[in-house]
Amino acid sequence: MNESITVLNWNLEKGINLEAGARWVQEQRPDIFFQQEVQPDQLARVSELLDMDGHIAVPRPGSSNDNAIFVRRDGPLVCTEEYPQAWAPWHAPANLAVRLRDADGTLSPRQISAVSMHTCYWSPEHRLTESRWCTTLAKPGWLAMIFGDWNSYRVGTDIRWDDYTDHAFVANRTHEYGGRRHTDVRPDRELLAAGYVEMARHAAEHLDQPEALAPSSGYRDHPGRPKGPRYCIDRGYLSAELGPALTSFTVCDSPELRRLSDHLPLRAEFDFAQMRTILHRSAAMYQPHDNRHAASVHGHQPAAAGGAA
């Protein structure tokens, strides 16, 4: 019987160190793996190396760094639907519906919208649009788990931009308001306003895991930028209803992982029994296709929960 569900997220830099990175992921035995910067010809190879079923986002013009989600075969989570998100201004998010498999093989009545994101590195306005799309999955009774490289910062982050001579980077990571540049924390603010729980914050505040807030990037040397790891632009968000199932959150760090990518992997653990309770719980939600069940339904999240409305 499963006791926990293991979730990983990793921006594996342009898939350059694909084989070694996939070996590390496979050793962690994740039940679901959210990846960014998958190259168009790599999906089958990663799926084979991980022995997981891979789902890649709709390709968009302008970049080949796609988002993907991999689900462990015969694991506790089952992909029941896939949603193409061709609206995206830059990288399309990978977006699946997953349900929990019970010991007898039956699936949970409620589903989780799983999303792998890589928001636009050069446009704070695109990032705001991308994060606002995520808020559409936060409707009452819906459940979502969103991981990504947000190319932006947590609310409250204080950055001394005068220390940067890479002015293009400053322009990319700030937005203008009131005649001055401001650190871009708007995606985080939007997601928190929609009611999401950021997993690292939750682990630090409620699970006595302050190390969950460790930096996930910034340890590569770039001309014009201060040296050393500084900020966590890779973050995971949950519907608040899923928060009690989270048991740990880790920014995985080692010299080898730093060599393999310019981002560090994130690892989240969830209590299986708690997750099962949540996914079998009755929830009140709007059902546009059948108003007779609008007031209270036992779990069936509409197809639009994947953002296909």
PDB file of C-alpha atoms in Angstrom:
ATOM      1  CA  MET A   1       0.000   0.000   0.000  1.00  0.00           C
ATOM      2  CA  ASN A   2       1.331   3.453  -0.900  1.00  0.00           C
ATOM      3  CA  GLU A   3       2.221   5.636   2.078  1.00  0.00           C
ATOM      4  CA  SER A   4       3.334   8.707   0.148  1.00  0.00           C
ATOM      5  CA  ILE A   5       3.275  10.330  -3.274  1.00  0.00           C
ATOM      6  CA  THR A   6       6.545  11.761  -4.578  1.00  0.00           C
ATOM      7  CA  VAL A   7       6.520  14.757  -6.908  1.00  0.00           C
ATOM      8  CA  LEU A   8       9.539  16.292  -8.667  1.00  0.00           C
ATOM      9  CA  ASN A   9      10.024  19.457 -10.676  1.00  0.00           C
ATOM     10  CA  TRP A  10      13.159  20.362 -12.640  1.00  0.00           C
ATOM     11  CA  ASN A  11      14.157  22.807 -15.326  1.00  0.00           C
ATOM     12  CA  LEU A  12      16.859  20.634 -16.890  1.00  0.00           C
ATOM     13  CA  GLU A  13      18.732  23.293 -18.844  1.00  0.00           C
ATOM     14  CA  LYS A  14      17.790  22.917 -22.527  1.00  0.00           C
ATOM     15  CA  GLY A  15      17.993  19.144 -22.099  1.00  0.00           C
ATOM     16  CA  ILE A  16      21.786  19.334 -22.477  1.00  0.00           C
ATOM     17  CA  ASN A  17      22.615  16.810 -19.748  1.00  0.00           C
ATOM     18  CA  LEU A  18      19.551  14.714 -20.512  1.00  0.00           C
ATOM     19  CA  GLU A  19      20.920  11.241 -19.794  1.00  0.00           C
ATOM     20  CA  ALA A  20      22.560  12.091 -16.461  1.00  0.00           C
ATOM     21  CA  GLY A  21      19.616  14.234 -15.382  1.00  0.00           C
ATOM     22  CA  ALA A  22      17.113  11.510 -16.219  1.00  0.00           C
ATOM     23  CA  ARG A  23      19.180   8.982 -14.266  1.00  0.00           C
ATOM     24  CA  TRP A  24      18.998  11.181 -11.184  1.00  0.00           C
ATOM     25  CA  VAL A  25      15.240  11.632 -11.578  1.00  0.00           C
ATOM     26  CA  GLN A  26      14.737   7.894 -12.076  1.00  0.00           C
ATOM     27  CA  GLU A  27      16.641   7.194  -8.834  1.00  0.00           C
ATOM     28  CA  GLN A  28      14.155   9.389  -6.948  1.00  0.00           C
ATOM     29  CA  ARG A  29      11.236   7.224  -8.131  1.00  0.00           C
ATOM     30  CA  PRO A  30       8.769  10.104  -8.579  1.00  0.00           C
ATOM     31  CA  ASP A  31       5.117   9.342  -9.127  1.00  0.00           C
ATOM     32  CA  ILE A  32       4.812  12.474 -11.250  1.00  0.00           C
ATOM     33  CA  PHE A  33       7.595  14.635 -12.712  1.00  0.00           C
ATOM     34  CA  PHE A  34       7.174  18.200 -13.983  1.00  0.00           C
ATOM     35  CA  GLN A  35       9.929  19.243 -16.399  1.00  0.00           C
ATOM     36  CA  GLN A  36      10.789  22.459 -18.203  1.00  0.00           C
ATOM     37  CA  GLU A  37      13.076  23.001 -21.233  1.00  0.00           C
ATOM     38  CA  VAL A  38      12.367  19.633 -22.831  1.00  0.00           C
ATOM     39  CA  GLN A  39      13.585  19.702 -26.435  1.00  0.00           C
ATOM     40  CA  PRO A  40      11.127  18.631 -29.177  1.00  0.00           C
ATOM     41  CA  ASP A  41      12.905  15.348 -29.952  1.00  0.00           C
ATOM     42  CA  GLN A  42      13.511  14.328 -26.334  1.00  0.00           C
ATOM     43  CA  LEU A  43      10.082  13.262 -25.059  1.00  0.00           C
ATOM     44  CA  ALA A  44      10.315   9.619 -26.119  1.00  0.00           C
ATOM     45  CA  ARG A  45      13.872   9.289 -24.817  1.00  0.00           C
ATOM     46  CA  VAL A  46      13.048  10.817 -21.415  1.00  0.00           C
ATOM     47  CA  SER A  47       9.950   8.620 -21.124  1.00  0.00           C
ATOM     48  CA  GLU A  48      12.092   5.569 -21.854  1.00  0.00           C
ATOM     49  CA  LEU A  49      14.839   6.521 -19.394  1.00  0.00           C
ATOM     50  CA  LEU A  50      12.325   7.219 -16.623  1.00  0.00           C
ATOM     51  CA  ASP A  51       9.925   4.377 -17.480  1.00  0.00           C
ATOM     52  CA  MET A  52       7.161   6.972 -17.239  1.00  0.00           C
ATOM     53  CA  ASP A  53       4.469   8.167 -19.622  1.00  0.00           C
ATOM     54  CA  GLY A  54       5.397  11.590 -20.987  1.00  0.00           C
ATOM     55  CA  HIS A  55       3.049  14.376 -22.068  1.00  0.00           C
ATOM     56  CA  ILE A  56       4.504  17.448 -23.768  1.00  0.00           C
ATOM     57  CA  ALA A  57       2.879  20.828 -24.266  1.00  0.00           C
ATOM     58  CA  VAL A  58       1.703  22.224 -27.572  1.00  0.00           C
ATOM     59  CA  PRO A  59       4.750  23.700 -29.366  1.00  0.00           C
ATOM     60  CA  ARG A  60       4.739  27.460 -29.765  1.00  0.00           C
ATOM     61  CA  PRO A  61       6.787  29.576 -32.190  1.00  0.00           C
ATOM     62  CA  GLY A  62       9.914  31.293 -30.923  1.00  0.00           C
ATOM     63  CA  SER A  63      11.469  28.679 -28.645  1.00  0.00           C
ATOM     64  CA  SER A  64      12.032  24.936 -28.523  1.00  0.00           C
ATOM     65  CA  ASN A  65      12.144  24.714 -24.704  1.00  0.00           C
ATOM     66  CA  ASP A  66       8.872  22.942 -24.021  1.00  0.00           C
ATOM     67  CA  ASN A  67       7.102  21.968 -20.809  1.00  0.00           C
ATOM     68  CA  ALA A  68       6.237  18.351 -20.051  1.00  0.00           C
ATOM     69  CA  ILE A  69       4.741  16.126 -17.352  1.00  0.00           C
ATOM     70  CA  PHE A  70       5.698  12.487 -16.804  1.00  0.00           C
ATOM     71  CA  VAL A  71       3.479  10.061 -14.873  1.00  0.00           C
ATOM     72  CA  ARG A  72       4.792   6.798 -13.422  1.00  0.00           C
ATOM     73  CA  ARG A  73       3.353   3.710 -15.044  1.00  0.00           C
ATOM     74  CA  ASP A  74       1.327   1.639 -12.573  1.00  0.00           C
ATOM     75  CA  GLY A  75       1.812   4.399  -9.996  1.00  0.00           C
ATOM     76  CA  PRO A  76      -0.788   5.949  -7.679  1.00  0.00           C
ATOM     77  CA  LEU A  77      -1.620   8.742 -10.148  1.00  0.00           C
ATOM     78  CA  VAL A  78      -3.320   8.193 -13.495  1.00  0.00           C
ATOM     79  CA  CYS A  79      -3.593  10.694 -16.350  1.00  0.00           C
ATOM     80  CA  THR A  80      -7.223  10.751 -17.469  1.00  0.00           C
ATOM     81  CA  GLU A  81      -7.192  13.764 -19.779  1.00  0.00           C
ATOM     82  CA  GLU A  82      -4.724  16.085 -21.517  1.00  0.00           C
ATOM     83  CA  TYR A  83      -5.444  19.717 -22.359  1.00  0.00           C
ATOM     84  CA  PRO A  84      -3.609  21.567 -25.148  1.00  0.00           C
ATOM     85  CA  GLN A  85      -3.029  25.188 -24.162  1.00  0.00           C
ATOM     86  CA  ALA A  86      -2.332  26.879 -27.486  1.00  0.00           C
ATOM     87  CA  TRP A  87      -3.397  30.313 -26.149  1.00  0.00           C
ATOM     88  CA  ALA A  88      -0.001  30.790 -24.492  1.00  0.00           C
ATOM     89  CA  PRO A  89       2.021  33.846 -25.557  1.00  0.00           C
ATOM     90  CA  TRP A  90       5.353  32.023 -25.170  1.00  0.00           C
ATOM     91  CA  HIS A  91       5.798  28.454 -23.885  1.00  0.00           C
ATOM     92  CA  ALA A  92       2.513  26.616 -23.608  1.00  0.00           C
ATOM     93  CA  PRO A  93       1.954  24.964 -20.224  1.00  0.00           C
ATOM     94  CA  ALA A  94       1.714  21.187 -20.085  1.00  0.00           C
ATOM     95  CA  ASN A  95      -1.661  20.445 -18.500  1.00  0.00           C
ATOM     96  CA  LEU A  96      -3.089  17.085 -17.442  1.00  0.00           C
ATOM     97  CA  ALA A  97      -5.942  15.846 -15.312  1.00  0.00           C
ATOM     98  CA  VAL A  98      -4.743  13.162 -12.892  1.00  0.00           C
ATOM     99  CA  ARG A  99      -6.745  10.988 -10.541  1.00  0.00           C
ATOM    100  CA  LEU A 100      -5.661   8.813  -7.635  1.00  0.00           C
ATOM    101  CA  ARG A 101      -5.649   5.045  -8.157  1.00  0.00           C
ATOM    102  CA  ASP A 102      -7.020   3.048  -5.226  1.00  0.00           C
ATOM    103  CA  ALA A 103      -5.760  -0.353  -4.133  1.00  0.00           C
ATOM    104  CA  ASP A 104      -8.591  -2.040  -6.070  1.00  0.00           C
ATOM    105  CA  GLY A 105      -7.712  -0.109  -9.245  1.00  0.00           C
ATOM    106  CA  THR A 106     -10.634   2.320  -9.116  1.00  0.00           C
ATOM    107  CA  LEU A 107      -9.942   6.011  -9.662  1.00  0.00           C
ATOM    108  CA  SER A 108     -10.809   8.907  -7.387  1.00  0.00           C
ATOM    109  CA  PRO A 109     -13.982  10.826  -8.267  1.00  0.00           C
ATOM    110  CA  ARG A 110     -12.109  14.143  -8.096  1.00  0.00           C
ATOM    111  CA  GLN A 111      -9.137  15.077 -10.248  1.00  0.00           C
ATOM    112  CA  ILE A 112      -6.118  17.348  -9.936  1.00  0.00           C
ATOM    113  CA  SER A 113      -5.181  19.719 -12.741  1.00  0.00           C
ATOM    114  CA  ALA A 114      -1.409  19.201 -13.036  1.00  0.00           C
ATOM    115  CA  VAL A 115       0.483  22.033 -14.751  1.00  0.00           C
ATOM    116  CA  SER A 116       4.124  22.448 -15.781  1.00  0.00           C
ATOM    117  CA  MET A 117       4.967  26.106 -16.496  1.00  0.00           C
ATOM    118  CA  HIS A 118       7.907  28.071 -17.860  1.00  0.00           C
ATOM    119  CA  THR A 119       6.927  31.719 -17.911  1.00  0.00           C
ATOM    120  CA  CYS A 120       8.468  34.212 -20.312  1.00  0.00           C
ATOM    121  CA  TYR A 121      11.948  35.316 -19.257  1.00  0.00           C
ATOM    122  CA  TRP A 122      11.866  38.568 -21.236  1.00  0.00           C
ATOM    123  CA  SER A 123       8.363  39.966 -20.685  1.00  0.00           C
ATOM    124  CA  PRO A 124       6.827  40.747 -17.285  1.00  0.00           C
ATOM    125  CA  GLU A 125       3.515  41.331 -19.082  1.00  0.00           C
ATOM    126  CA  HIS A 126       3.538  37.823 -20.561  1.00  0.00           C
ATOM    127  CA  ARG A 127       4.363  36.427 -17.116  1.00  0.00           C
ATOM    128  CA  LEU A 128       1.383  38.225 -15.660  1.00  0.00           C
ATOM    129  CA  THR A 129      -0.890  36.764 -18.362  1.00  0.00           C
ATOM    130  CA  GLU A 130       0.525  33.273 -17.788  1.00  0.00           C
ATOM    131  CA  SER A 131       0.006  33.460 -14.041  1.00  0.00           C
ATOM    132  CA  ARG A 132      -3.503  34.811 -14.497  1.00  0.00           C
ATOM    133  CA  TRP A 133      -4.365  31.784 -16.615  1.00  0.00           C
ATOM    134  CA  CYS A 134      -3.344  29.629 -13.639  1.00  0.00           C
ATOM    135  CA  THR A 135      -5.936  31.403 -11.517  1.00  0.00           C
ATOM    136  CA  THR A 136      -8.688  29.951 -13.724  1.00  0.00           C
ATOM    137  CA  LEU A 137      -7.911  26.556 -12.153  1.00  0.00           C
ATOM    138  CA  ALA A 138      -8.601  27.871  -8.651  1.00  0.00           C
ATOM    139  CA  LYS A 139     -12.398  27.859  -8.859  1.00  0.00           C
ATOM    140  CA  PRO A 140     -14.325  26.507  -5.850  1.00  0.00           C
ATOM    141  CA  GLY A 141     -14.063  22.734  -5.618  1.00  0.00           C
ATOM    142  CA  TRP A 142     -11.331  22.439  -8.255  1.00  0.00           C
ATOM    143  CA  LEU A 143      -7.905  21.078  -7.373  1.00  0.00           C
ATOM    144  CA  ALA A 144      -4.615  22.069  -8.977  1.00  0.00           C
ATOM    145  CA  MET A 145      -0.895  21.398  -8.606  1.00  0.00           C
ATOM    146  CA  ILE A 146       1.305  23.835 -10.523  1.00  0.00           C
ATOM    147  CA  PHE A 147       5.090  23.731 -10.798  1.00  0.00           C
ATOM    148  CA  GLY A 148       7.324  25.922 -12.858  1.00  0.00           C
ATOM    149  CA  ASP A 149      10.193  28.225 -13.592  1.00  0.00           C
ATOM    150  CA  TRP A 150       8.453  31.563 -12.977  1.00  0.00           C
ATOM    151  CA  ASN A 151      11.340  33.890 -13.931  1.00  0.00           C
ATOM    152  CA  SER A 152      10.085  36.147 -11.148  1.00  0.00           C
ATOM    153  CA  TYR A 153      10.171  36.346  -7.365  1.00  0.00           C
ATOM    154  CA  ARG A 154       8.216  35.853  -4.172  1.00  0.00           C
ATOM    155  CA  VAL A 155       6.250  38.737  -2.717  1.00  0.00           C
ATOM    156  CA  GLY A 156       8.536  40.529  -0.266  1.00  0.00           C
ATOM    157  CA  THR A 157      11.764  39.805  -2.156  1.00  0.00           C
ATOM    158  CA  ASP A 158      14.151  42.760  -1.910  1.00  0.00           C
ATOM    159  CA  ILE A 159      16.692  42.980  -4.734  1.00  0.00           C
ATOM    160  CA  ARG A 160      19.333  45.694  -5.066  1.00  0.00           C
ATOM    161  CA  TRP A 161      19.118  46.199  -8.815  1.00  0.00           C
ATOM    162  CA  ASP A 162      21.830  48.875  -8.663  1.00  0.00           C
ATOM    163  CA  ASP A 163      24.286  45.984  -8.130  1.00  0.00           C
ATOM    164  CA  TYR A 164      23.539  44.741 -11.660  1.00  0.00           C
ATOM    165  CA  THR A 165      25.273  46.088 -14.758  1.00  0.00           C
ATOM    166  CA  ASP A 166      23.381  43.593 -16.925  1.00  0.00           C
ATOM    167  CA  HIS A 167      20.641  46.114 -17.665  1.00  0.00           C
ATOM    168  CA  ALA A 168      18.828  43.783 -20.054  1.00  0.00           C
ATOM    169  CA  PHE A 169      18.371  41.309 -17.182  1.00  0.00           C
ATOM    170  CA  VAL A 170      17.096  44.102 -14.939  1.00  0.00           C
ATOM    171  CA  ALA A 171      14.565  45.096 -17.598  1.00  0.00           C
ATOM    172  CA  ASN A 172      13.488  41.445 -17.996  1.00  0.00           C
ATOM    173  CA  ARG A 173      12.957  40.858 -14.248  1.00  0.00           C
ATOM    174  CA  THR A 174      11.313  44.156 -13.307  1.00  0.00           C
ATOM    175  CA  HIS A 175       8.305  46.155 -14.425  1.00  0.00           C
ATOM    176  CA  GLU A 176       7.758  49.871 -14.577  1.00  0.00           C
ATOM    177  CA  TYR A 177       5.196  51.612 -12.403  1.00  0.00           C
ATOM    178  CA  GLY A 178       5.037  55.203 -11.192  1.00  0.00           C
ATOM    179  CA  GLY A 179       8.169  56.152 -13.081  1.00  0.00           C
ATOM    180  CA  ARG A 180      10.455  53.531 -11.517  1.00  0.00           C
ATOM    181  CA  ARG A 181      11.383  49.869 -11.884  1.00  0.00           C
ATOM    182  CA  HIS A 182       9.925  47.316  -9.462  1.00  0.00           C
ATOM    183  CA  THR A 183      11.013  43.733  -8.803  1.00  0.00           C
ATOM    184  CA  ASP A 184       8.545  41.450 -10.578  1.00  0.00           C
ATOM    185  CA  VAL A 185       6.601  39.626  -7.879  1.00  0.00           C
ATOM    186  CA  ARG A 186       3.268  39.911  -9.673  1.00  0.00           C
ATOM    187  CA  PRO A 187       2.924  36.216 -10.704  1.00  0.00           C
ATOM    188  CA  ASP A 188       3.360  35.149  -7.075  1.00  0.00           C
ATOM    189  CA  ARG A 189       0.903  37.823  -5.937  1.00  0.00           C
ATOM    190  CA  GLU A 190      -1.696  36.698  -8.495  1.00  0.00           C
ATOM    191  CA  LEU A 191      -1.464  33.049  -7.473  1.00  0.00           C
ATOM    192  CA  LEU A 192      -1.690  33.850  -3.765  1.00  0.00           C
ATOM    193  CA  ALA A 193      -4.657  36.151  -4.427  1.00  0.00           C
ATOM    194  CA  ALA A 194      -6.421  33.255  -6.179  1.00  0.00           C
ATOM    195  CA  GLY A 195      -6.062  31.189  -2.995  1.00  0.00           C
ATOM    196  CA  TYR A 196      -3.129  28.964  -3.915  1.00  0.00           C
ATOM    197  CA  VAL A 197      -0.631  27.781  -1.317  1.00  0.00           C
ATOM    198  CA  GLU A 198       3.042  28.030  -2.259  1.00  0.00           C
ATOM    199  CA  MET A 199       4.544  24.720  -1.140  1.00  0.00           C
ATOM    200  CA  ALA A 200       7.897  26.030   0.109  1.00  0.00           C
ATOM    201  CA  ARG A 201       6.234  28.726   2.219  1.00  0.00           C
ATOM    202  CA  HIS A 202       3.797  26.175   3.610  1.00  0.00           C
ATOM    203  CA  ALA A 203       6.639  23.801   4.522  1.00  0.00           C
ATOM    204  CA  ALA A 204       8.617  26.607   6.187  1.00  0.00           C
ATOM    205  CA  GLU A 205       5.669  28.009   8.137  1.00  0.00           C
ATOM    206  CA  HIS A 206       3.724  24.858   9.042  1.00  0.00           C
ATOM    207  CA  LEU A 207       6.111  21.894   8.757  1.00  0.00           C
ATOM    208  CA  ASP A 208       9.183  23.403  10.456  1.00  0.00           C
ATOM    209  CA  GLN A 209      11.196  23.191   7.225  1.00  0.00           C
ATOM    210  CA  PRO A 210      12.810  26.642   6.739  1.00  0.00           C
ATOM    211  CA  GLU A 211      15.287  25.139   4.271  1.00  0.00           C
ATOM    212  CA  ALA A 212      12.384  24.716   1.846  1.00  0.00           C
ATOM    213  CA  LEU A 213      12.847  28.411   1.004  1.00  0.00           C
ATOM    214  CA  ALA A 214      16.412  27.865  -0.278  1.00  0.00           C
ATOM    215  CA  PRO A 215      17.445  29.399  -3.637  1.00  0.00           C
ATOM    216  CA  SER A 216      16.860  27.260  -6.716  1.00  0.00           C
ATOM    217  CA  SER A 217      18.925  29.242  -9.223  1.00  0.00           C
ATOM    218  CA  GLY A 218      21.478  32.023  -9.591  1.00  0.00           C
ATOM    219  CA  TYR A 219      24.642  30.026  -8.958  1.00  0.00           C
ATOM    220  CA  ARG A 220      25.903  30.252 -12.552  1.00  0.00           C
ATOM    221  CA  ASP A 221      28.290  33.154 -13.201  1.00  0.00           C
ATOM    222  CA  HIS A 222      26.823  35.752 -15.559  1.00  0.00           C
ATOM    223  CA  PRO A 223      28.622  38.954 -16.555  1.00  0.00           C
ATOM    224  CA  GLY A 224      26.931  41.944 -14.994  1.00  0.00           C
ATOM    225  CA  ARG A 225      25.186  40.017 -12.214  1.00  0.00           C
ATOM    226  CA  PRO A 226      26.286  39.441  -8.600  1.00  0.00           C
ATOM    227  CA  LYS A 227      27.745  35.990  -7.988  1.00  0.00           C
ATOM    228  CA  GLY A 228      26.224  33.275  -5.841  1.00  0.00           C
ATOM    229  CA  PRO A 229      22.791  31.668  -5.399  1.00  0.00           C
ATOM    230  CA  ARG A 230      20.216  34.258  -4.447  1.00  0.00           C
ATOM    231  CA  TYR A 231      16.604  33.555  -5.274  1.00  0.00           C
ATOM    232  CA  CYS A 232      14.036  30.864  -5.821  1.00  0.00           C
ATOM    233  CA  ILE A 233      12.388  31.391  -9.194  1.00  0.00           C
ATOM    234  CA  ASP A 234      11.298  27.720  -9.336  1.00  0.00           C
ATOM    235  CA  ARG A 235       8.193  27.261  -7.213  1.00  0.00           C
ATOM    236  CA  GLY A 236       5.254  24.936  -6.722  1.00  0.00           C
ATOM    237  CA  TYR A 237       1.681  25.946  -5.906  1.00  0.00           C
ATOM    238  CA  LEU A 238      -1.283  23.949  -4.607  1.00  0.00           C
ATOM    239  CA  SER A 239      -4.980  24.441  -4.175  1.00  0.00           C
ATOM    240  CA  ALA A 240      -5.366  25.216  -0.476  1.00  0.00           C
ATOM    241  CA  GLU A 241      -7.482  22.090  -0.004  1.00  0.00           C
ATOM    242  CA  LEU A 242      -4.436  19.975  -0.910  1.00  0.00           C
ATOM    243  CA  GLY A 243      -2.159  21.762   1.573  1.00  0.00           C
ATOM    244  CA  PRO A 244      -2.745  19.390   4.531  1.00  0.00           C
ATOM    245  CA  ALA A 245      -1.495  16.444   2.432  1.00  0.00           C
ATOM    246  CA  LEU A 246       1.956  18.011   1.926  1.00  0.00           C
ATOM    247  CA  THR A 247       4.500  16.444   4.291  1.00  0.00           C
ATOM    248  CA  SER A 248       7.806  17.829   3.001  1.00  0.00           C
ATOM    249  CA  PHE A 249       9.305  20.153   0.409  1.00  0.00           C
ATOM    250  CA  THR A 250      12.970  20.208  -0.597  1.00  0.00           C
ATOM    251  CA  VAL A 251      15.189  22.200  -2.943  1.00  0.00           C
ATOM    252  CA  CYS A 252      17.542  19.365  -3.908  1.00  0.00           C
ATOM    253  CA  ASP A 253      21.139  20.584  -3.994  1.00  0.00           C
ATOM    254  CA  SER A 254      24.522  19.003  -4.699  1.00  0.00           C
ATOM    255  CA  PRO A 255      27.600  19.815  -6.800  1.00  0.00           C
ATOM    256  CA  GLU A 256      26.420  17.253  -9.357  1.00  0.00           C
ATOM    257  CA  LEU A 257      22.948  18.789  -9.661  1.00  0.00           C
ATOM    258  CA  ARG A 258      24.483  22.248 -10.044  1.00  0.00           C
ATOM    259  CA  ARG A 259      26.639  20.872 -12.852  1.00  0.00           C
ATOM    260  CA  LEU A 260      23.702  19.307 -14.683  1.00  0.00           C
ATOM    261  CA  SER A 261      21.497  22.399 -14.881  1.00  0.00           C
ATOM    262  CA  ASP A 262      21.240  26.087 -14.038  1.00  0.00           C
ATOM    263  CA  HIS A 263      18.210  25.232 -11.875  1.00  0.00           C
ATOM    264  CA  LEU A 264      17.902  22.842  -8.944  1.00  0.00           C
ATOM    265  CA  PRO A 265      15.165  20.199  -8.695  1.00  0.00           C
ATOM    266  CA  LEU A 266      12.238  20.588  -6.313  1.00  0.00           C
ATOM    267  CA  ARG A 267      10.860  17.577  -4.437  1.00  0.00           C
ATOM    268  CA  ALA A 268       7.498  17.411  -2.683  1.00  0.00           C
ATOM    269  CA  GLU A 269       6.093  14.526  -0.649  1.00  0.00           C
ATOM    270  CA  PHE A 270       2.387  14.021   0.002  1.00  0.00           C
ATOM    271  CA  ASP A 271       0.634  11.696   2.429  1.00  0.00           C
ATOM    272  CA  PHE A 272      -1.281   9.135   0.379  1.00  0.00           C
ATOM    273  CA  ALA A 273      -4.087   8.672   2.918  1.00  0.00           C
ATOM    274  CA  GLN A 274      -4.639  12.428   3.197  1.00  0.00           C
ATOM    275  CA  MET A 275      -4.622  12.786  -0.560  1.00  0.00           C
ATOM    276  CA  ARG A 276      -7.135   9.981  -0.878  1.00  0.00           C
ATOM    277  CA  THR A 277      -9.440  11.630   1.659  1.00  0.00           C
ATOM    278  CA  ILE A 278      -9.343  14.905  -0.264  1.00  0.00           C
ATOM    279  CA  LEU A 279      -9.894  13.326  -3.677  1.00  0.00           C
ATOM    280  CA  HIS A 280     -12.881  11.361  -2.383  1.00  0.00           C
ATOM    281  CA  ARG A 281     -14.414  14.327  -0.557  1.00  0.00           C
ATOM    282  CA  SER A 282     -17.643  15.853  -1.852  1.00  0.00           C
ATOM    283  CA  ALA A 283     -17.143  19.342  -3.223  1.00  0.00           C
ATOM    284  CA  ALA A 284     -19.508  22.114  -4.233  1.00  0.00           C
ATOM    285  CA  MET A 285     -18.669  23.388  -7.704  1.00  0.00           C
ATOM    286  CA  TYR A 286     -20.333  24.850 -10.744  1.00  0.00           C
ATOM    287  CA  GLN A 287     -21.344  22.347 -13.435  1.00  0.00           C
ATOM    288  CA  PRO A 288     -22.354  24.311 -16.564  1.00  0.00           C
ATOM    289  CA  HIS A 289     -23.422  21.193 -18.447  1.00  0.00           C
ATOM    290  CA  ASP A 290     -25.908  20.020 -15.818  1.00  0.00           C
ATOM    291  CA  ASN A 291     -27.454  22.568 -13.463  1.00  0.00           C
ATOM    292  CA  ARG A 292     -29.244  19.849 -11.522  1.00  0.00           C
ATOM    293  CA  HIS A 293     -25.882  19.012  -9.936  1.00  0.00           C
ATOM    294  CA  ALA A 294     -24.522  22.544  -9.591  1.00  0.00           C
ATOM    295  CA  ALA A 295     -25.043  22.799  -5.848  1.00  0.00           C
ATOM    296  CA  SER A 296     -23.116  19.733  -4.742  1.00  0.00           C
ATOM    297  CA  VAL A 297     -21.418  17.003  -6.703  1.00  0.00           C
ATOM    298  CA  HIS A 298     -19.241  14.147  -5.619  1.00  0.00           C
ATOM    299  CA  GLY A 299     -16.014  15.021  -7.260  1.00  0.00           C
ATOM    300  CA  HIS A 300     -16.388  15.246 -11.022  1.00  0.00           C
ATOM    301  CA  GLN A 301     -14.374  18.278 -12.034  1.00  0.00           C
ATOM    302  CA  PRO A 302     -15.557  19.673 -15.386  1.00  0.00           C
ATOM    303  CA  ALA A 303     -13.458  19.326 -18.506  1.00  0.00           C
ATOM    304  CA  ALA A 304     -12.843  23.070 -18.337  1.00  0.00           C
ATOM    305  CA  ALA A 305     -10.788  22.408 -15.198  1.00  0.00           C
ATOM    306  CA  GLY A 306      -7.887  21.843 -17.515  1.00  0.00           C
ATOM    307  CA  GLY A 307      -8.289  25.355 -18.821  1.00  0.00           C
ATOM    308  CA  ALA A 308     -10.109  24.287 -21.968  1.00  0.00           C
ATOM    309  CA  ALA A 309     -13.089  26.589 -21.438  1.00  0.00           C
TER     310      ALA A 309
END
